[in-house]
mmCIF file of C-alpha atoms in Angstrom:
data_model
loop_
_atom_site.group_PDB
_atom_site.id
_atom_site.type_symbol
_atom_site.label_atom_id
_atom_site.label_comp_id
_atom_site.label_asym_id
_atom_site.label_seq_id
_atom_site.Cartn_x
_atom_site.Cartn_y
_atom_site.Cartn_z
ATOM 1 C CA UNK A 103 71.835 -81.056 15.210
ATOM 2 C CA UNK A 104 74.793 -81.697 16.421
ATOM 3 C CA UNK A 105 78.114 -82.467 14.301
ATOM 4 C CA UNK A 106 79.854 -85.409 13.618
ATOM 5 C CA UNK A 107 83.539 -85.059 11.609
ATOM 6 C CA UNK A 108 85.866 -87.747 9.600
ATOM 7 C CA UNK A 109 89.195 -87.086 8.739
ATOM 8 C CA UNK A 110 89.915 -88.061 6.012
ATOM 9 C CA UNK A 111 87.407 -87.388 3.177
ATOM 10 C CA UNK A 112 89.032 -89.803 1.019
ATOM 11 C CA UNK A 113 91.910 -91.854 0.891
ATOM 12 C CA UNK A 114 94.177 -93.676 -1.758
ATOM 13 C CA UNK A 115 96.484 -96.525 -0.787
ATOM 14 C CA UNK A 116 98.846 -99.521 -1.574
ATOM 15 C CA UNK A 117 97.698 -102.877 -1.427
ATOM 16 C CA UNK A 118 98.999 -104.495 2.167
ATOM 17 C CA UNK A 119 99.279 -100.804 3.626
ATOM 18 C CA UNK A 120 97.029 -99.627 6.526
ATOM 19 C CA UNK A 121 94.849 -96.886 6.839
ATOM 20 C CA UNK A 122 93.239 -94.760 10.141
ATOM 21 C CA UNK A 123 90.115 -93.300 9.642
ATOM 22 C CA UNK A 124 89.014 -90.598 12.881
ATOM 23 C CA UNK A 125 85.648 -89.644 13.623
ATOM 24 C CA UNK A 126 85.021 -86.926 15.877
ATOM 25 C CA UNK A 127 82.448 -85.442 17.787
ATOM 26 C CA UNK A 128 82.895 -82.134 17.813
ATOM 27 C CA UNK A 129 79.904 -80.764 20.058
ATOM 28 C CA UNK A 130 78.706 -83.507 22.468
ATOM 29 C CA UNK A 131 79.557 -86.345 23.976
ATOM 30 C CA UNK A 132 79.727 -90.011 22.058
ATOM 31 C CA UNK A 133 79.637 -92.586 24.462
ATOM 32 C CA UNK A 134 79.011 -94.441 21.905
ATOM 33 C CA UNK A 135 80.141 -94.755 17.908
ATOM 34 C CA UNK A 136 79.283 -96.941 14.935
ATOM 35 C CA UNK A 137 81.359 -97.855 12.031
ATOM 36 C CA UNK A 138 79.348 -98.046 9.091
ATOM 37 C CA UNK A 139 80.546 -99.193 5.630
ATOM 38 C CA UNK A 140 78.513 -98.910 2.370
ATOM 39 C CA UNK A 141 79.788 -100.054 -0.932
ATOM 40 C CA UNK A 142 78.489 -98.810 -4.534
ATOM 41 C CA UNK A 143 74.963 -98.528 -4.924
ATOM 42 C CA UNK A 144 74.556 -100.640 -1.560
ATOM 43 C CA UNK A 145 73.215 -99.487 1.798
ATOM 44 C CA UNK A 146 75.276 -99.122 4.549
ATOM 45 C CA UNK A 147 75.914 -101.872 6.799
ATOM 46 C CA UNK A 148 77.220 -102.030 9.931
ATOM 47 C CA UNK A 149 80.529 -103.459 10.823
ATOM 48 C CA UNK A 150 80.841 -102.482 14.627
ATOM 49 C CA UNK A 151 79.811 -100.768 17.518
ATOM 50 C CA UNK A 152 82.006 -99.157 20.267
ATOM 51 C CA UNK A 153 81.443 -98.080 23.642
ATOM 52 C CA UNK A 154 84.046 -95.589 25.079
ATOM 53 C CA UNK A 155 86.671 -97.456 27.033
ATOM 54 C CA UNK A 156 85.428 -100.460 26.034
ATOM 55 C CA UNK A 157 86.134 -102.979 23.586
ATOM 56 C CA UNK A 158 84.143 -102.598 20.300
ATOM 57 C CA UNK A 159 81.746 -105.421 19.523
ATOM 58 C CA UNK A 160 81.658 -106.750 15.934
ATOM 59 C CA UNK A 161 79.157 -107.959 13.414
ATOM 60 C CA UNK A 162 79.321 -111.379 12.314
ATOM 61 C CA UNK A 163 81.169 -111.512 9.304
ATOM 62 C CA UNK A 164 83.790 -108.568 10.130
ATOM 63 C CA UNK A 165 87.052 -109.511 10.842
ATOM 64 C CA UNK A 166 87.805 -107.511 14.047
ATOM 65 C CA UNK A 167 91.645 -108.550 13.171
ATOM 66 C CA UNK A 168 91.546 -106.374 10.284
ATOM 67 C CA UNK A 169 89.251 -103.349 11.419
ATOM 68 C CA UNK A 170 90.540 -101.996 14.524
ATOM 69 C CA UNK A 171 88.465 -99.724 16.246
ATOM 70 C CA UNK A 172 89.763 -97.843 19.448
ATOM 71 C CA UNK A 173 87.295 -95.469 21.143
ATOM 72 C CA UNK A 174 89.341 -94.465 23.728
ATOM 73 C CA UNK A 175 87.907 -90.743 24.056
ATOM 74 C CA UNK A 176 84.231 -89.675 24.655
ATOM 75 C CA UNK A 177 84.513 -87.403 21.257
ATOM 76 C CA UNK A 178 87.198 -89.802 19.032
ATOM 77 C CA UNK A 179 86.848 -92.851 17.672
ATOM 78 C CA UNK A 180 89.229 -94.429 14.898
ATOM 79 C CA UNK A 181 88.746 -97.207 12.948
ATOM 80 C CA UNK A 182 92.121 -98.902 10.612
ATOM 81 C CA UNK A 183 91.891 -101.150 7.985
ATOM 82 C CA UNK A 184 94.639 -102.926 8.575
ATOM 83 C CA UNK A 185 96.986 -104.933 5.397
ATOM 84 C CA UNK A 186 94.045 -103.547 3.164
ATOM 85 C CA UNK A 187 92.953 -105.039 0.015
ATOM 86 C CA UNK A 188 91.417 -103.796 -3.205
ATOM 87 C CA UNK A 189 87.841 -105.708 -1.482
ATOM 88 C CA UNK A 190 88.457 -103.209 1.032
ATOM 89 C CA UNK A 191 87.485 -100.223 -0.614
ATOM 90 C CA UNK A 192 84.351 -98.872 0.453
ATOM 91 C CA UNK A 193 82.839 -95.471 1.865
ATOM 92 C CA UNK A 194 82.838 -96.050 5.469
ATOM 93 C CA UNK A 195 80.645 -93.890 7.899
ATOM 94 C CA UNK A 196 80.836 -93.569 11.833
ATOM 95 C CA UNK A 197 78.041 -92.276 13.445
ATOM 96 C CA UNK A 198 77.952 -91.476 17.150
ATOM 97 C CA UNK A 199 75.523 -91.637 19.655
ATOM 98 C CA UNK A 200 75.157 -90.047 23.094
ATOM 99 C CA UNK A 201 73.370 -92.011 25.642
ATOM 100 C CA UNK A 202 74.197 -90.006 28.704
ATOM 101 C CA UNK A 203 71.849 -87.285 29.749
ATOM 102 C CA UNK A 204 73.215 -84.766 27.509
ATOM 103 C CA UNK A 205 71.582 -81.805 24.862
ATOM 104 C CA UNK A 206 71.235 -84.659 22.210
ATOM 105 C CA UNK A 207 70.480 -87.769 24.033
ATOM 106 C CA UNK A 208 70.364 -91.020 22.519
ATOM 107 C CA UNK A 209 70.220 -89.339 19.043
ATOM 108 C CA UNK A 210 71.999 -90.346 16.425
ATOM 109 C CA UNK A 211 74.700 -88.860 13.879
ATOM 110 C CA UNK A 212 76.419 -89.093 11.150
ATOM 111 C CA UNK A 213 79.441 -88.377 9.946
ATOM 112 C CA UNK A 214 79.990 -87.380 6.311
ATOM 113 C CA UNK A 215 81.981 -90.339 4.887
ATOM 114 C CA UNK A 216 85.999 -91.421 4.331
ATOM 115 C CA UNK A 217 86.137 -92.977 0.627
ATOM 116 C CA UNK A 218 88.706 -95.911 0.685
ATOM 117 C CA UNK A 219 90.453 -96.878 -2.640
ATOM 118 C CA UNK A 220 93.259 -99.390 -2.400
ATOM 119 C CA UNK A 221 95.075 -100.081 -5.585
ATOM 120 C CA UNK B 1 73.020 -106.914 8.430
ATOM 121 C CA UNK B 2 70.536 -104.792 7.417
ATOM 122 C CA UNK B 3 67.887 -104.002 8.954
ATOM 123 C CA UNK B 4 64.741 -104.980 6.333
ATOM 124 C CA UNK B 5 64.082 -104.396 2.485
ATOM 125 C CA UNK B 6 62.998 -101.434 1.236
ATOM 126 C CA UNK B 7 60.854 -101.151 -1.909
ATOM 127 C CA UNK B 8 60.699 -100.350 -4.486
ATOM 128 C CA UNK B 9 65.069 -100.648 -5.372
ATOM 129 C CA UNK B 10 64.465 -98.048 -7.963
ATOM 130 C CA UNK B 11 61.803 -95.486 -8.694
ATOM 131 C CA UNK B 12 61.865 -93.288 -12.101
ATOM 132 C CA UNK B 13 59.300 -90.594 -12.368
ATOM 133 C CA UNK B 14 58.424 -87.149 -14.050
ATOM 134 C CA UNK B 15 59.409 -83.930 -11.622
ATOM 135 C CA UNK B 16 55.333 -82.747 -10.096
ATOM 136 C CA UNK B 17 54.613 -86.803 -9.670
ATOM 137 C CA UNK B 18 54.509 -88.077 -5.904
ATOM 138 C CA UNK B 19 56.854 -90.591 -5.141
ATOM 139 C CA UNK B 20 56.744 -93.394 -2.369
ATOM 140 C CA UNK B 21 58.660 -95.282 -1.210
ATOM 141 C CA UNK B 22 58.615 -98.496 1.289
ATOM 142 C CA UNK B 23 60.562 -99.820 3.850
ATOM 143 C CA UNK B 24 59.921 -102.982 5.673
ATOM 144 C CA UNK B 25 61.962 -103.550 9.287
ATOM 145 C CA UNK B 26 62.651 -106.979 11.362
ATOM 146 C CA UNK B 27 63.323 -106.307 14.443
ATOM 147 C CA UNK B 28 61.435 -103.873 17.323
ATOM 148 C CA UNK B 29 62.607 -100.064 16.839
ATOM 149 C CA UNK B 30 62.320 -96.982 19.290
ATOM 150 C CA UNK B 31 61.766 -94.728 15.971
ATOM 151 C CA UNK B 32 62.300 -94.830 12.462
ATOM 152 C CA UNK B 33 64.456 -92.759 10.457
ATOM 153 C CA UNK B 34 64.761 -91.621 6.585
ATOM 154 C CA UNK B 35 67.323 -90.628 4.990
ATOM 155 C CA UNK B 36 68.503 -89.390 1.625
ATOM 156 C CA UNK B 37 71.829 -90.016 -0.268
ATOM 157 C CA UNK B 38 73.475 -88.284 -3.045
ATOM 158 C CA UNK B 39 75.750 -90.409 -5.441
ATOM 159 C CA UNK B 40 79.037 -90.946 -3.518
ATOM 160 C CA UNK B 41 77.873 -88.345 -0.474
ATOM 161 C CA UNK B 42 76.795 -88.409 3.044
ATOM 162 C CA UNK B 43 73.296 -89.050 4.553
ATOM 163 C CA UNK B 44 71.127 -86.192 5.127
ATOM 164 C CA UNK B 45 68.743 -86.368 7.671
ATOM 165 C CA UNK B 46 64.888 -86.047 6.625
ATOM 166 C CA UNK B 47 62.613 -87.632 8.905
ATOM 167 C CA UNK B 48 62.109 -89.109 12.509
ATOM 168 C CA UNK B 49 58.842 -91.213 13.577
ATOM 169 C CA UNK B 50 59.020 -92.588 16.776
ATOM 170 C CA UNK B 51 57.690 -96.175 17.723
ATOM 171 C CA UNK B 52 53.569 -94.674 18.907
ATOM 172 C CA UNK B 53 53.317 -92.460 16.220
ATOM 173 C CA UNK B 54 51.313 -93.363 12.981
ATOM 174 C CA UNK B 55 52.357 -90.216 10.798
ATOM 175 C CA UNK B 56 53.975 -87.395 10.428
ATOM 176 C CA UNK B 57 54.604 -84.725 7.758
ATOM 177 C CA UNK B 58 57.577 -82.444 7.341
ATOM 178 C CA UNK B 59 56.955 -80.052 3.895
ATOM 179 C CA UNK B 60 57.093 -82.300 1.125
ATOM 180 C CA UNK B 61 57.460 -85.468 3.290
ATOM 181 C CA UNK B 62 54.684 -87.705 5.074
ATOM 182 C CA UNK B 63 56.464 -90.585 6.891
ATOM 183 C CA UNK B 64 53.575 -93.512 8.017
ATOM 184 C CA UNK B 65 54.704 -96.070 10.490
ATOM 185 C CA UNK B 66 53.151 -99.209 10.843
ATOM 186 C CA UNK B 67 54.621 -101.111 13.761
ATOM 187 C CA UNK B 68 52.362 -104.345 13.812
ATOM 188 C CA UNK B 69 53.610 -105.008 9.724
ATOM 189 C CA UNK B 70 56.935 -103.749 10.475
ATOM 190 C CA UNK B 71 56.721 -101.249 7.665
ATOM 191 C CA UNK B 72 57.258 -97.241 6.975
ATOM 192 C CA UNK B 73 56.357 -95.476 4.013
ATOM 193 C CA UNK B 74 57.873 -92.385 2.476
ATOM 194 C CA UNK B 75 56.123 -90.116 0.351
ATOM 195 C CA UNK B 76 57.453 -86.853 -1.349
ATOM 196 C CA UNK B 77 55.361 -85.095 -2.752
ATOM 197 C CA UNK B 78 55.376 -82.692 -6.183
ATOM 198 C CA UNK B 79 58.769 -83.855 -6.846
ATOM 199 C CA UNK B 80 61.630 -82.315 -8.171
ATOM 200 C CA UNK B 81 64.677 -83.229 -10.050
ATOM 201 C CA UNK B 82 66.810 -81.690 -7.249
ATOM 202 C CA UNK B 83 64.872 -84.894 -5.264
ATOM 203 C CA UNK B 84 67.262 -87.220 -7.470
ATOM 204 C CA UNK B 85 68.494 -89.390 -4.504
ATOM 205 C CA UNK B 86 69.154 -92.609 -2.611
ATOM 206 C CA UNK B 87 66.583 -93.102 0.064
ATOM 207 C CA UNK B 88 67.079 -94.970 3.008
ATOM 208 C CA UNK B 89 65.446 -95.965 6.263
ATOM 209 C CA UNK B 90 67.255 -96.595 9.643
ATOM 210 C CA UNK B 91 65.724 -98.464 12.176
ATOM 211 C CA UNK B 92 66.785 -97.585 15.779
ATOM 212 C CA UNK B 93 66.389 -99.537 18.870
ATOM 213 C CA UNK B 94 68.583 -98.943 22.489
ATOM 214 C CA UNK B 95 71.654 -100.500 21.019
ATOM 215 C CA UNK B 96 72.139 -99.539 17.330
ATOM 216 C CA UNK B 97 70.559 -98.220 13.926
ATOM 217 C CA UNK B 98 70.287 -100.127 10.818
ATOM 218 C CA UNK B 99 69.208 -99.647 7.632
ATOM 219 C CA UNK B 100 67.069 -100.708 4.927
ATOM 220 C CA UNK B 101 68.644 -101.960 1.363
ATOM 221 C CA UNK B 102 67.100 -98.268 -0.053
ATOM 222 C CA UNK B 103 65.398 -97.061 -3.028
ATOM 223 C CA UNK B 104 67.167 -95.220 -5.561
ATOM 224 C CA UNK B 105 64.774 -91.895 -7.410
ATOM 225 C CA UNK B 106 64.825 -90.804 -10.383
ATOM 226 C CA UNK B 107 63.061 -87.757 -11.073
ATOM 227 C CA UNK B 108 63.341 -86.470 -14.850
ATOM 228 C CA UNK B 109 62.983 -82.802 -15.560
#
């Protein structure tokens, strides 16, 4: 299948700091990406979907104030925690979809995690 | 939110034994994924069903789909200890994928 990148693995930061998390897709086209975020011995849930050029949409609950997603590129999306908090730490997980007509359309995949701890 | 419960939350069993695994969904889904977790890792990637298929089998794994309860089931069978996993399902539909709350296995050598 085709691969899906974050960058970084993990992450360790102040309280009140912010923090970028990429996601790349390094062999197709995402037109679209999902922001995923999973904390211990939960599922994952998800916090947002973006289409490329377009402003993400958010699920109720997430503060789209505080988790900034830009998708500005068909193969990066970021997402930043922004003023994070020690309830902010989490494994988040973008996924990215294409849903033109290309090799992998409309499937789905994953990318292999960014661990947030904020102290 | 998630996208149903999955049952049971955990599953403990000798390595040979069959384990299953269920997964209940709430809204209409294109196809129905599984996938497995290792403590603090990514998601691997096990099984697709799509929305008019009933079952499927992939080595180990038979995946049934049961669109008019809502529900999947997972079975793996002969385990082994290398099995030792979170297992989740994903339901997709045109817009997005969600998953289940996921069953952590046990399997003892």
């Amino acid at each position: 299948g085709a691969v899906v990148s974050q960058h970084p693995s993990w992450v360790i930061c102040k309280s009140g700091t912010s923090v970028k998390i990429e996601c790349r897709s390094l062999d197709f086209q995402a037109t679209t990406m999902f922001w995923y975020r999973q904390f211990p011995k939960q599922s994952l849930m998800l916090m947002a979907t973006s289409n490329e050029g377009s402003k993400a949409t958010y699920e109720q609950g997430v503060e789209k104030d505080k988790f900034l997603i830009n998708h500005a590129s068909l193969t990066l999306s970021t997402l930043t925690v922004t003023s994070a908090h020690p309830e902010d730490s989490s494994f988040y997980i973008c996924s990215a979809r294409d849903r033109t007509s290309g090799r992998y359309y409309n499937e789905q995949f994953f990318g292999p995690g960014t661990r947030l701890t904020v102290l | 939110s998630q996208q149903g419960e999955e049952d049971p939350q955990a599953l403990s069993i000798q390595e040979g034994e069959n384990a299953t695994m269920n997964c209940s969904y709430k809204t209409s889904i294109n196809n129905l994924q599984w996938y497995r977790q290792n403590s603090g890792r990514g998601l691997v990637h096990l099984i697709l069903i799509r929305s008019n298929e009933r079952e499927k089998h992939s080595g180990r794994l038979r995946v049934t789909l049961d669109t008019s309860k809502k529900s999947s089931s997972l079975l793996i069978t002969a385990s082994r200890a290398a099995d030792t996993a979170s297992y989740f399902c994903a339901g997709t539909n045109n817009n997005d994928m969600r998953f289940g709350a996921g069953t952590r296995l046990t399997v003892k050598p």
